[in-house]
């Protein structure tokens, strides 16, 4: 009996305890259910807030087309509608842009070639250089930035120039130029024999010194075909790395919807049709030196130039 009574007592006690436990479990379940939902909502709100602050407090919307850290194993192509610009000029079938856009490739030029060309750029530009942070050396015309103006390296340094540049260097430049031309032809469906090298085509070295003349103001948005009527395709071969060799200096395509950047990487080639569908600018370099080569092409044989060569 005692046992039975105790049993009953125990039973009623234990059921009371069980109820408590069940209630506790239910509360815990309810609160963990809330936690499970609250945390993702909080994260969502926080991300939303951060991106809102990002878009509000940075003046432009930036989309990275290709980052420095990526190594493209094939060309990355972005097509855009061609502007009307080409209609103002004579049309050369097989060359005049009918398909427009931008592309980036890391397989046209090897890193080794880029390093050689970079040494060439460094040596050439070290002969003088602009006071204002943006120095150029045009191997074709011989124009080299010096202080607030330009000199002709071939005339200024005469035979000494052969201590700086060799036939082999010029051969490398020609090979690279030929491969870039093929890549452009392939991407835009052109006959590469109808494309010609045009001027200016130059090495550039940009550092953070402030501009002294308008020649140093490389960061203004511009359209290559407006600046140089002869241009139909523009290409850039980067010789140094964004974020490693220099800060700032990203290439920016400025579309009405957003700005799209290409981050320089040694050996990376970026090319695009030169009309107003490709309005662009280069960000100001904040530290280090940004080396690149601009190689431009025309469809008009009247504006063709030969590969640069030692005089
Ligand atoms: C692109 O960048 C420029 C210059 O930084 C800025 O003025 C412009 O508003 C940006 N465009 C967009 C769509 O954010
Ligand atoms: C930038 O380059 C020019 C020309 O080579 C040089 O005179 C100047 O000192 C450099 N500026 C910086 C900040 O390195």
XYZ file of C-alpha atoms and ligand atoms in Angstrom:
339
model
C 0.000 0.000 0.000
C 2.682 2.351 1.072
C 4.430 1.397 -2.004
C 1.272 1.984 -3.946
C 0.650 5.343 -2.255
C 4.189 6.330 -2.726
C 3.750 5.117 -6.174
C 0.832 7.414 -6.697
C 2.641 10.309 -5.051
C 5.659 9.591 -7.076
C 3.552 9.343 -10.188
C 1.810 12.634 -9.593
C 5.126 14.292 -8.628
C 6.870 12.886 -11.635
C 4.078 13.920 -13.961
C 4.302 17.441 -12.548
C 8.031 17.372 -13.192
C 7.472 15.964 -16.649
C 5.054 18.795 -17.381
C 7.634 21.308 -16.229
C 10.265 19.660 -18.369
C 7.908 19.622 -21.357
C 7.077 23.309 -20.849
C 10.788 24.081 -20.584
C 11.464 22.148 -23.764
C 8.651 23.915 -25.544
C 10.000 27.291 -24.460
C 13.505 26.333 -25.473
C 12.203 25.064 -28.786
C 10.282 28.285 -29.277
C 13.264 30.430 -28.422
C 15.682 28.397 -30.584
C 13.144 28.630 -33.421
C 13.198 32.418 -32.921
C 17.026 32.446 -32.816
C 17.165 30.449 -36.022
C 15.054 33.027 -37.799
C 16.341 36.129 -36.047
C 20.018 35.574 -36.827
C 19.623 35.323 -40.638
C 17.261 38.330 -40.564
C 19.820 40.311 -38.568
C 22.552 39.275 -41.004
C 20.370 40.267 -43.951
C 19.619 43.639 -42.396
C 23.284 44.187 -41.561
C 24.424 43.294 -45.097
C 21.717 45.526 -46.483
C 22.844 48.370 -44.270
C 26.500 47.884 -45.164
C 25.795 47.832 -48.918
C 23.473 50.813 -48.593
C 26.243 52.711 -46.768
C 28.733 51.529 -49.395
C 26.606 52.794 -52.281
C 25.707 56.013 -50.505
C 29.156 56.931 -49.295
C 31.283 55.836 -52.229
C 30.355 58.121 -55.097
C 30.206 55.438 -57.739
C 28.904 51.958 -58.288
C 31.799 49.738 -59.239
C 31.610 46.340 -60.781
C 34.874 44.419 -61.247
C 35.047 42.844 -64.696
C 38.340 41.099 -63.982
C 40.253 41.255 -60.718
C 44.029 41.271 -60.343
C 44.001 37.932 -58.507
C 42.254 36.016 -61.287
C 44.232 34.352 -64.061
C 42.043 34.060 -67.142
C 42.654 30.891 -69.128
C 40.619 32.254 -72.037
C 39.538 35.714 -73.123
C 36.633 37.195 -71.172
C 34.467 39.109 -73.628
C 31.746 41.674 -72.895
C 29.820 42.855 -75.926
C 28.141 46.251 -76.057
C 26.170 47.918 -78.835
C 28.345 49.938 -81.204
C 27.939 53.708 -81.050
C 27.198 55.780 -84.151
C 30.765 57.146 -84.113
C 32.047 54.835 -86.835
C 29.436 56.158 -89.277
C 31.288 59.491 -89.376
C 34.278 57.759 -90.960
C 34.952 55.745 -94.070
C 33.918 52.126 -93.639
C 36.531 49.423 -94.165
C 34.823 46.026 -94.467
C 36.463 43.326 -92.364
C 37.764 45.921 -89.914
C 35.364 48.791 -89.105
C 33.558 47.744 -85.922
C 30.154 46.113 -86.423
C 30.509 44.124 -83.212
C 31.686 46.248 -80.279
C 32.731 45.547 -76.748
C 35.610 44.893 -74.395
C 37.692 41.867 -73.668
C 40.433 40.860 -71.298
C 42.923 38.058 -71.835
C 45.819 36.723 -69.778
C 47.068 34.289 -72.433
C 48.179 36.619 -75.239
C 51.422 37.619 -73.522
C 53.457 35.543 -71.060
C 54.537 36.829 -67.669
C 58.162 36.510 -68.789
C 57.509 38.726 -71.825
C 55.673 41.234 -69.646
C 58.633 41.326 -67.234
C 61.054 41.963 -70.132
C 58.854 44.743 -71.452
C 58.557 46.210 -67.998
C 62.348 46.409 -67.671
C 62.378 48.100 -71.061
C 59.761 50.600 -69.884
C 61.693 51.275 -66.676
C 64.990 51.777 -68.493
C 63.465 53.949 -71.213
C 61.457 56.116 -68.851
C 64.405 56.475 -66.459
C 66.250 58.414 -69.191
C 63.987 61.335 -68.277
C 60.363 61.308 -67.069
C 57.571 63.774 -66.480
C 57.628 66.013 -63.402
C 53.914 65.392 -63.149
C 53.547 61.666 -62.499
C 52.544 60.490 -65.983
C 55.524 59.623 -68.202
C 55.348 58.168 -71.680
C 57.802 56.778 -74.177
C 56.605 56.392 -77.723
C 58.953 53.950 -79.442
C 57.622 54.914 -82.862
C 58.076 58.687 -82.730
C 60.746 58.554 -80.023
C 58.748 60.977 -77.827
C 59.778 60.754 -74.183
C 58.393 62.857 -71.323
C 61.042 65.140 -69.879
C 60.082 67.537 -67.117
C 57.153 69.528 -68.471
C 57.712 68.606 -72.130
C 58.874 65.858 -74.483
C 62.168 65.084 -76.202
C 62.924 62.764 -79.063
C 64.997 59.966 -77.531
C 66.498 58.988 -80.872
C 67.758 62.517 -81.511
C 68.535 63.420 -77.912
C 70.494 60.281 -77.012
C 71.658 59.431 -80.558
C 73.662 56.171 -80.675
C 73.585 55.862 -76.892
C 70.013 54.653 -77.256
C 71.448 51.321 -78.428
C 72.781 50.801 -74.895
C 69.193 50.940 -73.673
C 67.196 49.220 -76.426
C 68.275 46.270 -78.529
C 66.958 44.838 -81.795
C 65.643 41.966 -79.685
C 63.509 44.356 -77.615
C 61.933 45.781 -80.744
C 61.338 42.249 -82.029
C 59.541 41.392 -78.797
C 57.389 44.498 -79.130
C 56.479 43.508 -82.729
C 55.649 39.916 -81.746
C 53.420 41.050 -78.912
C 51.725 43.631 -81.107
C 51.039 40.902 -83.714
C 49.469 38.591 -81.140
C 47.281 41.361 -79.721
C 46.101 42.134 -83.260
C 45.166 38.456 -83.776
C 43.285 38.367 -80.465
C 41.290 41.481 -81.396
C 40.514 40.083 -84.859
C 39.339 36.792 -83.381
C 37.176 38.434 -80.713
C 35.453 40.917 -83.012
C 35.356 38.687 -86.104
C 37.756 40.786 -88.186
C 40.238 40.145 -90.948
C 43.488 40.867 -89.090
C 45.252 41.765 -92.373
C 42.856 44.742 -92.682
C 43.965 46.152 -89.316
C 46.941 48.481 -88.956
C 49.042 49.693 -86.094
C 48.455 53.426 -85.594
C 49.895 56.179 -83.456
C 50.274 56.934 -80.692
C 51.496 53.631 -79.332
C 53.539 54.029 -76.178
C 54.889 52.835 -72.840
C 53.478 54.620 -69.825
C 54.685 54.859 -66.267
C 52.312 56.542 -63.851
C 53.096 57.386 -60.237
C 51.416 59.482 -57.569
C 53.211 62.796 -58.272
C 50.666 65.517 -58.919
C 50.098 66.730 -62.480
C 52.173 69.664 -63.720
C 50.724 69.995 -67.236
C 47.563 68.763 -68.975
C 49.656 65.923 -70.482
C 49.849 64.496 -66.966
C 46.058 64.420 -66.533
C 45.415 60.856 -67.567
C 42.408 60.330 -65.266
C 39.773 62.317 -67.240
C 36.972 60.269 -68.819
C 37.481 60.118 -72.582
C 36.614 58.341 -75.808
C 39.611 57.232 -77.845
C 37.914 57.744 -81.207
C 37.143 61.343 -80.227
C 40.672 61.953 -78.962
C 42.326 60.243 -81.970
C 40.008 59.953 -84.973
C 42.157 57.176 -86.451
C 41.613 54.705 -83.583
C 39.210 51.806 -84.126
C 40.517 49.360 -81.526
C 42.536 50.201 -78.458
C 44.551 47.726 -76.445
C 46.490 47.941 -73.227
C 49.138 45.542 -72.080
C 49.708 45.795 -68.358
C 53.231 45.388 -67.031
C 52.616 45.697 -63.301
C 50.061 44.554 -60.749
C 47.248 46.516 -59.133
C 47.462 46.366 -55.341
C 50.965 44.859 -55.454
C 53.089 47.312 -57.457
C 50.749 50.296 -57.210
C 47.480 51.483 -55.688
C 44.613 53.164 -57.573
C 45.166 53.047 -61.337
C 42.342 50.674 -62.198
C 40.945 50.983 -65.707
C 37.268 52.003 -65.591
C 34.645 51.611 -68.335
C 31.965 54.189 -67.588
C 28.533 52.927 -68.574
C 25.406 54.870 -67.667
C 24.295 52.083 -65.329
C 27.612 51.445 -63.583
C 31.362 51.755 -63.672
C 33.184 48.570 -64.562
C 36.817 48.057 -63.720
C 39.662 46.005 -65.073
C 42.395 45.491 -62.514
C 45.854 45.528 -64.091
C 47.983 42.399 -63.825
C 51.402 41.932 -65.470
C 50.858 40.225 -68.837
C 47.147 41.029 -68.965
C 45.835 42.453 -72.234
C 42.647 44.465 -72.287
C 41.178 45.613 -75.611
C 38.049 47.344 -76.794
C 36.417 49.101 -79.714
C 37.483 52.775 -79.538
C 34.083 54.527 -79.945
C 31.857 56.167 -77.341
C 30.419 52.782 -76.340
C 33.681 52.557 -74.413
C 33.920 55.813 -72.493
C 36.633 55.208 -69.913
C 39.168 56.630 -67.525
C 42.052 55.493 -65.361
C 41.825 56.069 -61.635
C 44.522 58.228 -60.084
C 47.505 56.227 -58.947
C 47.910 56.608 -55.172
C 51.252 54.842 -54.618
C 53.884 52.897 -56.596
C 54.228 52.982 -60.382
C 51.799 51.601 -62.906
C 53.488 50.439 -66.130
C 51.551 49.653 -69.283
C 51.809 49.739 -73.079
C 49.075 51.214 -75.241
C 48.833 49.586 -78.659
C 46.248 51.060 -80.999
C 44.827 49.926 -84.310
C 43.121 51.636 -87.201
C 41.166 50.314 -90.165
C 42.329 53.192 -92.347
C 45.574 52.395 -94.212
C 46.251 56.169 -94.437
C 46.906 56.180 -90.686
C 48.962 52.992 -90.604
C 52.431 53.090 -89.067
C 55.197 50.510 -89.211
C 56.398 48.562 -86.223
C 58.847 50.749 -84.335
C 62.502 50.043 -85.095
C 65.898 51.307 -84.003
C 67.003 54.169 -86.255
C 31.389 56.396 -62.327
O 32.500 57.057 -61.791
C 32.465 58.460 -61.945
C 33.789 59.021 -61.465
O 34.240 58.420 -60.312
C 31.255 59.013 -61.197
O 31.192 60.417 -61.354
C 29.998 58.370 -61.759
O 28.871 58.797 -61.040
C 30.106 56.864 -61.707
N 28.951 56.279 -62.409
C 28.028 55.496 -61.827
C 26.926 55.024 -62.680
O 28.073 55.211 -60.636
C 57.349 59.964 -60.402
O 58.132 59.878 -61.571
C 58.881 61.044 -61.868
C 59.572 60.813 -63.211
O 60.333 59.646 -63.221
C 59.861 61.335 -60.735
O 60.565 62.508 -61.013
C 59.080 61.455 -59.433
O 59.981 61.623 -58.363
C 58.212 60.244 -59.189
N 57.354 60.474 -58.062
C 57.201 59.598 -57.074
C 56.214 59.965 -56.023
O 57.826 58.542 -57.022
